[in-house]
Every structure is written in structure tokens, then in C-alpha cells.
Amino acid sequence: MASTTYRQLHWVDKGLDILLLLGVLSGAVFLVVELFLSPGPKVLQIIHRADVLLLGIFLGDITRTFFKSRNFVSFLKHQWFDLSVLVVIIISFSAIAFVGVGRLSYLLREERAFAWLNRLWKVPFIGRWFGR
């Protein structure tokens, strides 16, 4: 199999690599802001949207590399770091909160069909885990 240099890559691959690099750098900056400074509500909203955008960029990169790999074993062998970063991003509480925990808590208060989830939500451990 011939080796491919970076100049021979398709423009979509190059663009996704640039987005991935910018996403990692901006994600690191937002993480520092979120951890060490006390951001206001507008900045937190920007951070939540950036987390979701970063998740989309990583999902796009993982999907691209999955379809370019020869088989599943070689994909796992060469992309283990990307997969672990993707898991960390998915578990990130701010991304989970942006995607729907706020709406879920509204539904739990308003809908009778979710009464059993509401009781589970009020358990102290679960409430702390979701940042309540």
C-alpha cells in the first residue's frame, strides 16, 4: 500500500483536520475558562455550544477515519486516542446539560407521565451527578 502525503489528501480531509485542531485548541481554552474563572451565563452558553460543536467535529473525524480504515481492528489500533477523547467529550457534563438535561427537568416537573423519573431525579446522588 502506497503511503499518502498530506499534500495528496482530499480537501475535505484537510479541512476536517484544521477544524479538529481548532476545536481542540478552543476546547482547551474554554475548559480553562470554565474551571479557573467564574464565567457569566452568556459565556457558559457559548461554552456549551462549543462543546456540542466539538463533539460534532470529533464524530465527523471518527466517522471519516472509520470508513478509510481497512478493517475494524486496524481502526481501533490507530484511533484509540480519538475514541477516548470522544468518550470524554460525550461524558462532559456541559455538553450533556446543553443537549437536554434542562429540558428534561422541565418535563419532569410538568408531565405526569414522568413521575417515576421525577422521584429518581430527587435522589441526592442523581441530582448531584447531573449538576442539580
Short mmCIF file of C-alpha atoms in Angstrom, two decimals:
data_model
loop_
_atom_site.label_atom_id
_atom_site.label_comp_id
_atom_site.label_asym_id
_atom_site.label_seq_id
_atom_site.Cartn_x
_atom_site.Cartn_y
_atom_site.Cartn_z
CA MET A 1 0.00 0.00 0.00
CA ALA A 2 1.44 3.33 -1.06
CA SER A 3 1.98 5.99 1.53
CA THR A 4 -0.07 9.17 1.17
CA THR A 5 1.49 12.51 1.98
CA TYR A 6 -0.51 15.35 3.45
CA ARG A 7 -0.47 17.22 0.12
CA GLN A 8 -2.23 14.31 -1.58
CA LEU A 9 -5.15 14.29 0.84
CA HIS A 10 -8.58 15.43 -0.29
CA TRP A 11 -9.58 19.00 0.62
CA VAL A 12 -12.36 17.66 2.86
CA ASP A 13 -9.80 15.70 4.88
CA LYS A 14 -7.57 18.75 5.21
CA GLY A 15 -10.50 20.93 6.24
CA LEU A 16 -11.64 18.42 8.84
CA ASP A 17 -8.11 18.22 10.23
CA ILE A 18 -7.98 22.01 10.55
CA LEU A 19 -11.40 22.04 12.24
CA LEU A 20 -10.23 19.30 14.58
CA LEU A 21 -7.11 21.27 15.54
CA LEU A 22 -9.09 24.48 16.07
CA GLY A 23 -11.69 22.54 18.06
CA VAL A 24 -9.09 21.03 20.36
CA LEU A 25 -7.41 24.39 20.95
CA SER A 26 -10.67 26.25 21.59
CA GLY A 27 -11.92 23.38 23.76
CA ALA A 28 -8.79 23.68 25.89
CA VAL A 29 -9.28 27.44 26.23
CA PHE A 30 -12.95 27.02 27.18
CA LEU A 31 -12.03 24.32 29.69
CA VAL A 32 -9.54 26.65 31.38
CA VAL A 33 -12.13 29.45 31.42
CA GLU A 34 -14.78 27.15 32.88
CA LEU A 35 -12.50 25.66 35.54
CA PHE A 36 -10.44 28.61 36.74
CA LEU A 37 -12.55 31.69 36.05
CA SER A 38 -16.14 32.38 37.02
CA PRO A 39 -17.85 32.88 33.66
CA GLY A 40 -21.22 34.56 33.39
CA PRO A 41 -24.32 32.99 31.87
CA LYS A 42 -23.55 34.23 28.33
CA VAL A 43 -20.06 32.75 28.42
CA LEU A 44 -21.41 29.47 29.79
CA GLN A 45 -23.90 29.34 26.92
CA ILE A 46 -21.06 29.87 24.44
CA ILE A 47 -19.05 27.13 26.16
CA HIS A 48 -21.98 24.70 25.97
CA ARG A 49 -22.45 25.36 22.26
CA ALA A 50 -18.71 24.98 21.66
CA ASP A 51 -18.79 21.61 23.46
CA VAL A 52 -21.55 20.38 21.18
CA LEU A 53 -19.70 21.70 18.11
CA LEU A 54 -16.52 19.97 19.28
CA LEU A 55 -18.48 16.75 19.73
CA GLY A 56 -19.73 17.04 16.15
CA ILE A 57 -16.23 17.65 14.81
CA PHE A 58 -14.85 14.62 16.64
CA LEU A 59 -17.76 12.45 15.46
CA GLY A 60 -17.08 13.58 11.89
CA ASP A 61 -13.38 12.76 12.21
CA ILE A 62 -14.04 9.35 13.74
CA THR A 63 -16.59 8.55 11.01
CA ARG A 64 -14.15 9.62 8.29
CA THR A 65 -11.30 7.55 9.66
CA PHE A 66 -13.58 4.56 10.22
CA PHE A 67 -14.57 4.44 6.56
CA LYS A 68 -10.99 4.97 5.41
CA SER A 69 -9.54 2.18 7.54
CA ARG A 70 -9.08 -1.32 6.18
CA ASN A 71 -10.94 -3.15 8.91
CA PHE A 72 -12.30 -2.63 12.39
CA VAL A 73 -9.18 -3.94 14.15
CA SER A 74 -6.87 -1.53 12.33
CA PHE A 75 -9.33 1.28 13.06
CA LEU A 76 -9.22 0.53 16.80
CA LYS A 77 -5.45 0.11 16.73
CA HIS A 78 -4.79 3.51 15.15
CA GLN A 79 -7.66 5.58 16.54
CA TRP A 80 -7.71 4.61 20.22
CA PHE A 81 -6.79 8.13 21.36
CA ASP A 82 -9.51 9.77 19.26
CA LEU A 83 -12.04 7.30 20.61
CA SER A 84 -11.03 8.00 24.20
CA VAL A 85 -11.27 11.77 23.62
CA LEU A 86 -14.70 11.25 22.08
CA VAL A 87 -15.85 9.35 25.17
CA VAL A 88 -14.59 12.16 27.42
CA ILE A 89 -16.45 14.75 25.34
CA ILE A 90 -19.67 12.74 25.44
CA ILE A 91 -19.39 12.36 29.20
CA SER A 92 -18.67 16.08 29.56
CA PHE A 93 -21.37 17.45 31.81
CA SER A 94 -21.68 20.74 30.00
CA ALA A 95 -22.39 19.02 26.66
CA ILE A 96 -24.94 16.73 28.30
CA ALA A 97 -26.55 19.71 30.04
CA PHE A 98 -26.77 21.65 26.78
CA VAL A 99 -28.28 18.77 24.82
CA GLY A 100 -31.21 18.23 27.09
CA VAL A 101 -30.95 17.98 30.85
CA GLY A 102 -32.56 21.42 31.19
CA ARG A 103 -35.49 20.35 29.03
CA LEU A 104 -35.67 17.02 30.84
CA SER A 105 -36.01 18.69 34.22
CA TYR A 106 -38.81 20.89 32.82
CA LEU A 107 -40.62 17.78 31.56
CA LEU A 108 -40.16 16.07 34.90
CA ARG A 109 -41.87 18.95 36.66
CA GLU A 110 -44.69 19.39 34.15
CA GLU A 111 -45.68 15.95 32.86
CA ARG A 112 -47.41 13.34 34.98
CA ALA A 113 -46.10 10.54 32.77
CA PHE A 114 -42.59 11.22 34.06
CA ALA A 115 -43.50 10.99 37.74
CA TRP A 116 -41.26 7.97 38.36
CA LEU A 117 -38.31 9.78 36.75
CA ASN A 118 -39.06 12.77 38.96
CA ARG A 119 -38.71 10.61 42.06
CA LEU A 120 -35.42 9.27 40.72
CA TRP A 121 -34.27 12.81 39.91
CA LYS A 122 -34.80 13.89 43.51
CA VAL A 123 -32.42 11.24 44.85
CA PRO A 124 -29.45 13.29 46.11
CA PHE A 125 -26.79 11.27 44.30
CA ILE A 126 -28.52 11.53 40.91
CA GLY A 127 -29.21 15.23 41.38
CA ARG A 128 -25.57 15.97 42.15
CA TRP A 129 -24.41 13.86 39.21
CA PHE A 130 -26.44 15.97 36.78
CA GLY A 131 -25.42 19.23 38.42
CA ARG A 132 -28.69 19.95 40.20
#
